[in-house]
mmCIF file of C-alpha atoms in Angstrom:
data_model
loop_
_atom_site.group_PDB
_atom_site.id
_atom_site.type_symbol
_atom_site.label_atom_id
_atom_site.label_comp_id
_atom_site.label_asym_id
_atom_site.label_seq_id
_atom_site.Cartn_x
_atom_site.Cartn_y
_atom_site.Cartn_z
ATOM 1 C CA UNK A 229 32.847 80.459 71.914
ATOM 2 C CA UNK A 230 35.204 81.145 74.939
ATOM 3 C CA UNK A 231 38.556 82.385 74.510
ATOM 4 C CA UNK A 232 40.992 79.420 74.652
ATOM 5 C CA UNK A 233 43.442 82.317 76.389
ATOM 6 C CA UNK A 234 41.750 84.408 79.020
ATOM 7 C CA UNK A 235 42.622 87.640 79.798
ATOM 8 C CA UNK A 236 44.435 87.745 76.796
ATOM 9 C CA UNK A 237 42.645 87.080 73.888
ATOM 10 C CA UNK A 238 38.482 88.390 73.367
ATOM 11 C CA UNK A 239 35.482 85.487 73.018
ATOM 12 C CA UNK A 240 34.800 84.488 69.462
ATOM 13 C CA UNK A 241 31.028 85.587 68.609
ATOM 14 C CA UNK A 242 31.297 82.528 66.125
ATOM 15 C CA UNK A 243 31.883 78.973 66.296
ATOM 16 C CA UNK A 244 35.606 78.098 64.451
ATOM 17 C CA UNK A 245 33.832 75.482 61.631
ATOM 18 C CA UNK A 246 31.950 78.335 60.325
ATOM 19 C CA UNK A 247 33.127 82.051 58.513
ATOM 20 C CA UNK A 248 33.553 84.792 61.106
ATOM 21 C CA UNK A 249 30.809 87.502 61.459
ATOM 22 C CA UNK A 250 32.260 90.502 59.141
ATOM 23 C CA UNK A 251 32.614 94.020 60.866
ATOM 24 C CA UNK A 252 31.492 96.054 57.871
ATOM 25 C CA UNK A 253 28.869 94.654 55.252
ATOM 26 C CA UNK A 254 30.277 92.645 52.403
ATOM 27 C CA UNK A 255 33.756 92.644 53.321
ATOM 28 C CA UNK A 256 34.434 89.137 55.098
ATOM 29 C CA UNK A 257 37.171 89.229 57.134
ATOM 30 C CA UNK A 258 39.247 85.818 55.733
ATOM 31 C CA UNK A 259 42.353 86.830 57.886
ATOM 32 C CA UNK A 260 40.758 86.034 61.061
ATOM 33 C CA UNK A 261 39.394 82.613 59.203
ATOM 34 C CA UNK A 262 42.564 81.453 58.176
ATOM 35 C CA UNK A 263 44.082 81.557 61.380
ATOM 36 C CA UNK A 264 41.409 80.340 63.349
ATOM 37 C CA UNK A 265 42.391 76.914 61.034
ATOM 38 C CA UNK A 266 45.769 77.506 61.422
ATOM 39 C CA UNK A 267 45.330 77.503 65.384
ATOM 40 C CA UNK A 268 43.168 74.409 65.292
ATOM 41 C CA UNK A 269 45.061 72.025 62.882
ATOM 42 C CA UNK A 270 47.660 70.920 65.439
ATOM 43 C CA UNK A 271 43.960 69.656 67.516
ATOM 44 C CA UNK A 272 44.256 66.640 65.449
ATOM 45 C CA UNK A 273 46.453 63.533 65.904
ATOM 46 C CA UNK A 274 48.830 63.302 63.000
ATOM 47 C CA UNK A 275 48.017 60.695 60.165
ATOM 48 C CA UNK A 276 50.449 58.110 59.897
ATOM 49 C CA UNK A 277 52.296 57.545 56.340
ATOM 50 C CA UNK A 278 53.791 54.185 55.293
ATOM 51 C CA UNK A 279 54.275 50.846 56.173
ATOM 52 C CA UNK A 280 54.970 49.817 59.770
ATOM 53 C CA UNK A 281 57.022 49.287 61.571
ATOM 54 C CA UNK A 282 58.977 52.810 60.055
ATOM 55 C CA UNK A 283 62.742 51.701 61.147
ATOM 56 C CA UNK A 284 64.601 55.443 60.995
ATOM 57 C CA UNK A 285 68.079 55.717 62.041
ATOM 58 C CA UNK A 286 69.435 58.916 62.975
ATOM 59 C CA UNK A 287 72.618 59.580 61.857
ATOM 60 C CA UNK A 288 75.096 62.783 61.173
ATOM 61 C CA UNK A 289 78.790 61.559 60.944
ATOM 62 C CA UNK A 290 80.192 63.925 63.586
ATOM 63 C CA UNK A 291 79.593 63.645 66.880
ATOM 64 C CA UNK A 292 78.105 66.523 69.387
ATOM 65 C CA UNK A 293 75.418 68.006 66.586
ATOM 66 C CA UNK A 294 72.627 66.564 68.729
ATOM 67 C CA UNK A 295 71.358 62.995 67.525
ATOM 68 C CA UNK A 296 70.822 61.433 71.179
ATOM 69 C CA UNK A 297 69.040 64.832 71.506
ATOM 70 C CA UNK A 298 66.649 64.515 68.495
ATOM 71 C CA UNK A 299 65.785 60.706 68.690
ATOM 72 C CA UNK A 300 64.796 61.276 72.430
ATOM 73 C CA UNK A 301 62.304 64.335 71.810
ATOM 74 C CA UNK A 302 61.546 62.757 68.495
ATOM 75 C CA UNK A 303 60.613 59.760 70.190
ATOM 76 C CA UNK A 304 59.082 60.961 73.200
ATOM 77 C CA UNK A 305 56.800 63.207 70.997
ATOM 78 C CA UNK A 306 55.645 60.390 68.929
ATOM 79 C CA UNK A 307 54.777 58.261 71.486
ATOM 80 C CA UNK A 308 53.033 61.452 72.798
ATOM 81 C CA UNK A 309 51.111 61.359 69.710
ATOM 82 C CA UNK A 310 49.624 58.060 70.037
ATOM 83 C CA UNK A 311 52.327 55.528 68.450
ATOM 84 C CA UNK A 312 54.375 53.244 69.729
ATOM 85 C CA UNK A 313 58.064 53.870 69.343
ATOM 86 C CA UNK A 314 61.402 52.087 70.178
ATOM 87 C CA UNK A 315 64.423 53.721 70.466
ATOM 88 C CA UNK A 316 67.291 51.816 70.263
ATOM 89 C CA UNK A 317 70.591 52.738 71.330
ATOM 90 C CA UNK A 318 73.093 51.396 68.483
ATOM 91 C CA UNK A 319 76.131 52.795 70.257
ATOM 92 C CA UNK A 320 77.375 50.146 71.878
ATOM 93 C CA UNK A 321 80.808 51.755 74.150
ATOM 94 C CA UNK A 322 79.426 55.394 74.619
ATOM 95 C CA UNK A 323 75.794 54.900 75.218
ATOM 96 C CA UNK A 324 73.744 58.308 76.213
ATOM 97 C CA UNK A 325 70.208 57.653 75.149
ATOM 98 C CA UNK A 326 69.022 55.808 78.597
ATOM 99 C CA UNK A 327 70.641 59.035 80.428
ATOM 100 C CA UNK A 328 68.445 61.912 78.053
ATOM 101 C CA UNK A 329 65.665 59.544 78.779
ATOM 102 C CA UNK A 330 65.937 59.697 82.383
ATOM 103 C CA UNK A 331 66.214 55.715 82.335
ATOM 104 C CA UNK A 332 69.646 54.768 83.280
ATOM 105 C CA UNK A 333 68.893 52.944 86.324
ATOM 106 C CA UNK A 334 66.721 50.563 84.663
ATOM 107 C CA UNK A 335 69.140 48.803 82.285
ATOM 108 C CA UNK A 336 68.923 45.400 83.605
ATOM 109 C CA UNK A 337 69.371 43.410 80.087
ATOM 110 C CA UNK A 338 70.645 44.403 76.851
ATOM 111 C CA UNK A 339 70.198 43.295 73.129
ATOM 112 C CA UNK A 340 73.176 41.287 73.313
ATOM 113 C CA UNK A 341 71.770 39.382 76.477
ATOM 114 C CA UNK A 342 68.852 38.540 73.613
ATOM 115 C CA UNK A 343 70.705 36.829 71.305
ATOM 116 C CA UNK A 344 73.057 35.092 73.644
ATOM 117 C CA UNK A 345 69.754 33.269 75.635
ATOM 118 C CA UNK A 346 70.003 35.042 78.574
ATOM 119 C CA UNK A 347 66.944 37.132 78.715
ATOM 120 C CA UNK A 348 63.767 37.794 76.527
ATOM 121 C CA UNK A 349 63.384 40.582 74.226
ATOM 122 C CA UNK A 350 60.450 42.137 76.649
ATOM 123 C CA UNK A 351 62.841 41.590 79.493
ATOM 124 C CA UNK A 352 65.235 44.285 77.143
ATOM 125 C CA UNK A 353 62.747 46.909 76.747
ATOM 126 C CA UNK A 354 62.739 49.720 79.098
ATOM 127 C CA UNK A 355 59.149 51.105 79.335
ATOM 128 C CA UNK A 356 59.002 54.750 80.195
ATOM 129 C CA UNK A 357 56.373 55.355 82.655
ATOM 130 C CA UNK A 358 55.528 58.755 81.781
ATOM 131 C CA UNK A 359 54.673 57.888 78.446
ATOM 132 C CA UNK A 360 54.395 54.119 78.151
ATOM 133 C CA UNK A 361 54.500 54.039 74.210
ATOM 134 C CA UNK A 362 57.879 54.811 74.468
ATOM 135 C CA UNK A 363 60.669 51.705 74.831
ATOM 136 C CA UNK A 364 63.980 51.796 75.106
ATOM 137 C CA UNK A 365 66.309 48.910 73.929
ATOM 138 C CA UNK A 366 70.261 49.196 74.441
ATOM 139 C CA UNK A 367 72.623 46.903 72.117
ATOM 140 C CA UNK A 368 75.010 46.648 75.234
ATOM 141 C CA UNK A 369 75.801 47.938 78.608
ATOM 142 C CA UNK A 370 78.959 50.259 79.153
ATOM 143 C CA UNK A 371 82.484 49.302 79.698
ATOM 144 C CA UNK A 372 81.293 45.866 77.942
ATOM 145 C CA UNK A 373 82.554 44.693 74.784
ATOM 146 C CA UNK A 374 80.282 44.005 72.300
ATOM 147 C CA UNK A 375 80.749 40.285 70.992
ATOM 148 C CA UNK A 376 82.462 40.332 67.591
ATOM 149 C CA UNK A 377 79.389 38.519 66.103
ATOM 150 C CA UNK A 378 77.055 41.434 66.860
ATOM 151 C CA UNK A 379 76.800 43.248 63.322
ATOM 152 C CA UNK A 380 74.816 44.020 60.579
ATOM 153 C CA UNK A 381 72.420 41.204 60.678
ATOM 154 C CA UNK A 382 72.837 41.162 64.545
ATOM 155 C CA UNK A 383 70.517 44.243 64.701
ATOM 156 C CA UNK A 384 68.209 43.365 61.631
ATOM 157 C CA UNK A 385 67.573 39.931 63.342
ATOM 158 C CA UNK A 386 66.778 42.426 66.401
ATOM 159 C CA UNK A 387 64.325 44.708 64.441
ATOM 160 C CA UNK A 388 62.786 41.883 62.315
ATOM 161 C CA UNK A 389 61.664 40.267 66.403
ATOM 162 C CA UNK A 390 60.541 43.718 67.013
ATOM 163 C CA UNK A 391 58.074 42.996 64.189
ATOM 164 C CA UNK A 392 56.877 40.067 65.236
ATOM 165 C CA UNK A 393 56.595 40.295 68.774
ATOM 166 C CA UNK A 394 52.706 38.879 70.101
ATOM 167 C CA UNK A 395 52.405 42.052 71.805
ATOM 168 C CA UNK A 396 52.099 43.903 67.801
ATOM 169 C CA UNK A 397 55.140 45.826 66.366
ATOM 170 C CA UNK A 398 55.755 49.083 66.897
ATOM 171 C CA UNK A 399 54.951 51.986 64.530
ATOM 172 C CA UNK A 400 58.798 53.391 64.672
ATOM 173 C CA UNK A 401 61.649 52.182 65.663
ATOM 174 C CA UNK A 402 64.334 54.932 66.074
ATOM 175 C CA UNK A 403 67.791 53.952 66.112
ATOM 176 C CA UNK A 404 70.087 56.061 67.539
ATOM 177 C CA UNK A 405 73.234 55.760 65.397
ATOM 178 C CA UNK A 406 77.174 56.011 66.877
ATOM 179 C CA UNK A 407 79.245 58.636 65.247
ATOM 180 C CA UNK A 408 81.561 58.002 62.733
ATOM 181 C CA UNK A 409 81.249 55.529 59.609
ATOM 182 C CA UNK A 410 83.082 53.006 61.231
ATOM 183 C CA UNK A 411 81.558 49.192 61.744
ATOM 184 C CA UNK A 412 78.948 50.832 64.544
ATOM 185 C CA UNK A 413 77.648 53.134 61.688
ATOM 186 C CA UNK A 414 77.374 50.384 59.057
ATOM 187 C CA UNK A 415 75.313 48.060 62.020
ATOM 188 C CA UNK A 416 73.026 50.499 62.771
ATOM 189 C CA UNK A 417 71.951 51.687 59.013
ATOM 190 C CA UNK A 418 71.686 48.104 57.781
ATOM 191 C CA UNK A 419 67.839 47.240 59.147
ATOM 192 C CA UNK A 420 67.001 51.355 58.200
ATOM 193 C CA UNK A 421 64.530 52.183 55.442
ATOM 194 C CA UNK A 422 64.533 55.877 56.580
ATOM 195 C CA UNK A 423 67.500 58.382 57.931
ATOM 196 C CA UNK A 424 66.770 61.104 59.987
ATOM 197 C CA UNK A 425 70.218 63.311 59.548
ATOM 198 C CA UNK A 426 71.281 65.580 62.423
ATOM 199 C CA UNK A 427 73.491 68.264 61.508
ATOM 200 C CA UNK A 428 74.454 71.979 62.824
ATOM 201 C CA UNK A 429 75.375 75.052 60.621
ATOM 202 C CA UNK A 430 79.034 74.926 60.628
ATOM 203 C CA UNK A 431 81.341 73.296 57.270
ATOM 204 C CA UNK A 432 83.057 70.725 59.560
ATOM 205 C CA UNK A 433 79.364 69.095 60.484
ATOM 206 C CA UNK A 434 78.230 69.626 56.917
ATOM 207 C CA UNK A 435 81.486 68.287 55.369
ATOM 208 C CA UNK A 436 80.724 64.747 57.225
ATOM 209 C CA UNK A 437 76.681 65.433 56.465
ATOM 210 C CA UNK A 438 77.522 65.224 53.482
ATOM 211 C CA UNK A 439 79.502 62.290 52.784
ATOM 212 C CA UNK A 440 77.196 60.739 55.302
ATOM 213 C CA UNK A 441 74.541 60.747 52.696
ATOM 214 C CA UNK A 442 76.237 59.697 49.741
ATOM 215 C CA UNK A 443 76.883 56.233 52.089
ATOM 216 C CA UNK A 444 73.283 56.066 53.193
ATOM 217 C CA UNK A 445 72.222 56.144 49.746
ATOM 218 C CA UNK A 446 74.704 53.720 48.395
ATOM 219 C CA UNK A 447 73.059 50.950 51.416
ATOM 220 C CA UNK A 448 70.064 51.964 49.901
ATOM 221 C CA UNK A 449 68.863 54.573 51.996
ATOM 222 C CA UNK A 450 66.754 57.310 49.380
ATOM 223 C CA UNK A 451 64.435 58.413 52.074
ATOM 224 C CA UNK A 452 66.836 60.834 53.857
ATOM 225 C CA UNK A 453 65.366 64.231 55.766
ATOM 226 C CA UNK A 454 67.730 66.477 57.626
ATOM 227 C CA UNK A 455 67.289 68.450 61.006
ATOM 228 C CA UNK A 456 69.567 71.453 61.273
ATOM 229 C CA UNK A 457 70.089 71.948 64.937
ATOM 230 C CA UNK A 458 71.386 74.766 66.789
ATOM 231 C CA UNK A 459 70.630 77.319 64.985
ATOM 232 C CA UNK A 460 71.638 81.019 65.859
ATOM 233 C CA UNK A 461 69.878 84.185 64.203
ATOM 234 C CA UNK A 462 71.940 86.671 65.887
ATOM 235 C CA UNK A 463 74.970 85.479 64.427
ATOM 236 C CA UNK A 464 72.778 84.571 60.866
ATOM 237 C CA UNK A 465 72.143 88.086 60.978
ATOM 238 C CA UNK A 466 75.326 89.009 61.587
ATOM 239 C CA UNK A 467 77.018 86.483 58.569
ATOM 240 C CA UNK A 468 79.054 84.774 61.300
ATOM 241 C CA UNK A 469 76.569 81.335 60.604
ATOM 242 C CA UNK A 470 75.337 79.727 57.196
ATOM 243 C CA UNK A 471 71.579 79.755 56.937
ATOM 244 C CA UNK A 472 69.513 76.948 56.722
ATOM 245 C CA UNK A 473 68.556 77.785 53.209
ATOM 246 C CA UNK A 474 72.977 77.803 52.736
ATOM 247 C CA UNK A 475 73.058 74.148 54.075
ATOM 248 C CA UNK A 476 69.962 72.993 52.513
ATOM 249 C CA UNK A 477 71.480 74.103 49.530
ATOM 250 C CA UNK A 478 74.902 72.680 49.509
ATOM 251 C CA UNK A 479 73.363 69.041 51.162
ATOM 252 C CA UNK A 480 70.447 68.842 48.527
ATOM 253 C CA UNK A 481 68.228 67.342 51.324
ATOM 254 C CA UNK A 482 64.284 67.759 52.235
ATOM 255 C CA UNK A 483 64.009 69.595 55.620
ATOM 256 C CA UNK A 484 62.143 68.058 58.337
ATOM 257 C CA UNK A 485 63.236 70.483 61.219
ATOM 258 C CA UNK A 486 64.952 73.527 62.309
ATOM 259 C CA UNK A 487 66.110 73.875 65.913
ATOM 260 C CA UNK A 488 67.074 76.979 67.282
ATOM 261 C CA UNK A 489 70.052 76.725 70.103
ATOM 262 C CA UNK A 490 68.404 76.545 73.397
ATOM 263 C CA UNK A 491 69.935 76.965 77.087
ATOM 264 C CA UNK A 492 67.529 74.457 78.268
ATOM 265 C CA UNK A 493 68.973 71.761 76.683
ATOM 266 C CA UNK A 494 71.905 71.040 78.925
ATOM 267 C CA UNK A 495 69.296 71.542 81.688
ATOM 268 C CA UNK A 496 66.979 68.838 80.158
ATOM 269 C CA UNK A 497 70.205 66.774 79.528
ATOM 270 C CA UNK A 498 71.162 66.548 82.668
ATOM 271 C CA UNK A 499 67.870 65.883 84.482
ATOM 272 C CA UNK A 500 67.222 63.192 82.297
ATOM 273 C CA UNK A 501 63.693 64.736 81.426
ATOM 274 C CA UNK A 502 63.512 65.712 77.569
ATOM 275 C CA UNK A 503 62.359 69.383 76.431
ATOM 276 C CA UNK A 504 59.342 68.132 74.564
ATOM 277 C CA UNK A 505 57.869 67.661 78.598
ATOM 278 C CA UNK A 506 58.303 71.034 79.842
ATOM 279 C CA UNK A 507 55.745 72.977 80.664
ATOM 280 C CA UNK A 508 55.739 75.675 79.633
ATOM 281 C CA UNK A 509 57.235 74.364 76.444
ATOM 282 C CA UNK A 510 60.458 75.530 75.283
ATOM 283 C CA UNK A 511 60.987 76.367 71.677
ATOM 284 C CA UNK A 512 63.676 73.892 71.139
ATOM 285 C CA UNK A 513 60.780 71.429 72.233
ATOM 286 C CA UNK A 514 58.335 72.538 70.450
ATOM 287 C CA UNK A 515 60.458 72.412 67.087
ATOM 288 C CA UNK A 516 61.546 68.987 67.716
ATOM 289 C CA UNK A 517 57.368 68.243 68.445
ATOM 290 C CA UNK A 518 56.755 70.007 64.861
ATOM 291 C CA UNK A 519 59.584 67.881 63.672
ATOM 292 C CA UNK A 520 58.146 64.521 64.734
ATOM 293 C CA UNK A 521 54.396 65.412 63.409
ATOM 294 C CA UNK A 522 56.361 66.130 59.686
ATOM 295 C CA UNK A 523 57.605 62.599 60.197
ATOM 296 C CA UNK A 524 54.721 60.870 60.557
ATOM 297 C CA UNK A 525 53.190 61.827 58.129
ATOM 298 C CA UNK A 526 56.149 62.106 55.875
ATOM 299 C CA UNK A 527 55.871 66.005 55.406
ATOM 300 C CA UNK A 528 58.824 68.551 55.295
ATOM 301 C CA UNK A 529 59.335 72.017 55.589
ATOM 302 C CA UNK A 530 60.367 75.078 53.465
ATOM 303 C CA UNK A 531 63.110 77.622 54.993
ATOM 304 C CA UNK A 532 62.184 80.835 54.051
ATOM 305 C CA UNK A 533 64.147 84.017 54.375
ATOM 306 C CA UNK A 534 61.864 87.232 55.127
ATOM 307 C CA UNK A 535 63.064 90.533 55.095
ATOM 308 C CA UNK A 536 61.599 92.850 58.177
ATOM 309 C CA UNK A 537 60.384 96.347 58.227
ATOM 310 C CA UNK A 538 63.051 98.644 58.286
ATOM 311 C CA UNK A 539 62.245 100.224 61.838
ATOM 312 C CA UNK A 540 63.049 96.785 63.222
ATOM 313 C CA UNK A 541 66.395 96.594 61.786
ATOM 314 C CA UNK A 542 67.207 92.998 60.777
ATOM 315 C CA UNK A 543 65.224 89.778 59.262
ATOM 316 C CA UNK A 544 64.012 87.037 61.174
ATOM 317 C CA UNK A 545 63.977 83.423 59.310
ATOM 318 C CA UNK A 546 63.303 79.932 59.021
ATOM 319 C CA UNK A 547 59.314 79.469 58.990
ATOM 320 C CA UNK A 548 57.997 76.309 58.130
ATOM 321 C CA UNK A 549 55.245 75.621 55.137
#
């Protein structure tokens, strides 16, 4: 079998489905095995877990730890995957998600033109032509007001047409949630059955984390995961940042994702082109990627702290199981 990596890595003798040739008689080398499977497992299209349409809402509480971020990588890497998605924007004054997604100029009708007569719910969805699973839906265009009937059962009336569209519902919808826990917050929880929550490692972000989740639980809401974003393990190392086992430990919540800061962010940001496209990937991108394949198929991960050699000086952290 050729090398998947020229140049850099030998031919296999063997084919990958069956045990590796051993070098010496009677000592199989299961090493080599186990991470021949290890390389291959991310071949295979993730298996969806649940019920469909999976409405998630990504939330934190504070603003700036990343959730227009996560729910367009998230997004754009499960429609990657196969399934349909629709990301709503639920922030109705400050919207951002049509700007990471590179789709700004196509806003022509909103959610609120829906329900007022003026357009049809296809005519609201933005289809993104490099990946045309993806649709975008925004509750309202900026420097608009939103009407003082547009609540709660505004967006769940939204959502439930989603459902029952002709074209088929979508496998997620992804609703990008304002900050705060004002009346935006409590609209765009109230058609959730999952929360994705966004926080960083810092006590201001976890404070409102926190209190976030006791709210999403009391609407309901027992399906919560957590992403931990911009992470740092120079300054980890240095105990000048918690850990993510120290904020998995004072929120109590099962980890989906850990994302390490990345420069290319405010690059991707600003070109309106999410990380999860570049090539070569980043490794914000391909964290949030390996976040979105635990959430289909309703896995999490397991932070682990492991202690290096001494020669290297330092521990490295944070690997998924």
């Amino acid at each position: 079998m050729a090398s998947p990596f020229p140049g850099l890595l030998p031919s296999l003798p063997f084919s990958p489905s069956s045990p590796p040739p051993s070098i010496f008689p009677g000592k199989p080398l299961p090493r080599l095995r186990a991470a021949v499977s290890a390389a291959l497992q991310w071949n295979r299209k993730p298996q969806l877990a649940g019920e469909t349409p999976r409405v998630v809402v990504v939330t934190s509480g504070k603003g700036g730890v990343g959730k227009t971020t996560t729910t367009a990588n998230v997004g754009l890497s499960l429609a990657r995957f196969g399934f349909s998605v629709v990301a709503v924007d639920a922030d109705a004054g400050l919207r951002n998600l049509d700007l990471l997604l590179g789709l700004e100029n196509r806003v022509n009708y909103t959610a609120v033109e829906v329900l007022n007569g003026d357009c049809r719910l296809d005519q609201a969805l933005i289809r993104d032509r490099r990946c045309p699973s993806l649709e975008l839906l925004c509750i309202s265009k900026p420097r608009s007001k939103l009407p003082l009937g547009f609540g709660a059962k505004a967006l769940t009336w939204v959502v439930d047409a989603l459902r029952s569209r002709p074209s088929g519902a979508p496998h997620f919808v992804l609703i990008d949630c304002p900050a705060g826990i004002d009346a935006g917050f409590i609209t765009a929880i109230a058609p959730a059955n999952e929360a994705l929550l966004v926080t960083t490692p810092d006590i201001t972000a976890l404070r409102d984390a926190d209190r976030v989740t006791g709210l999403l639980e009391c609407d309901g809401i027992r399906d919560i995961k957590m992403v931990v974003n911009r992470v740092r393990t120079d300054l980890i190392r240095g105990e000048d940042m918690m850990s993510v086992i120290d904020v998995q430990e004072m929120l109590g919540l099962a980890l989906l994702g850990v994302i390490p800061e990345d420069s290319e962010v405010i690059k991707s940001t600003n070109r309106g082109y999410p990380l999860v496209l570049n090539k070569p990937p980043t490794v914000a991108g391909l964290a949030f990627e390996q976040a979105a394949w635990r959430l289909v198929e309703q896995d999490t991960m397991t932070a682990v702290m492991v202690e290096e050699e001494p020669k290297k000086k330092g521990f490295f952290s944070f690997f998924g199981g």
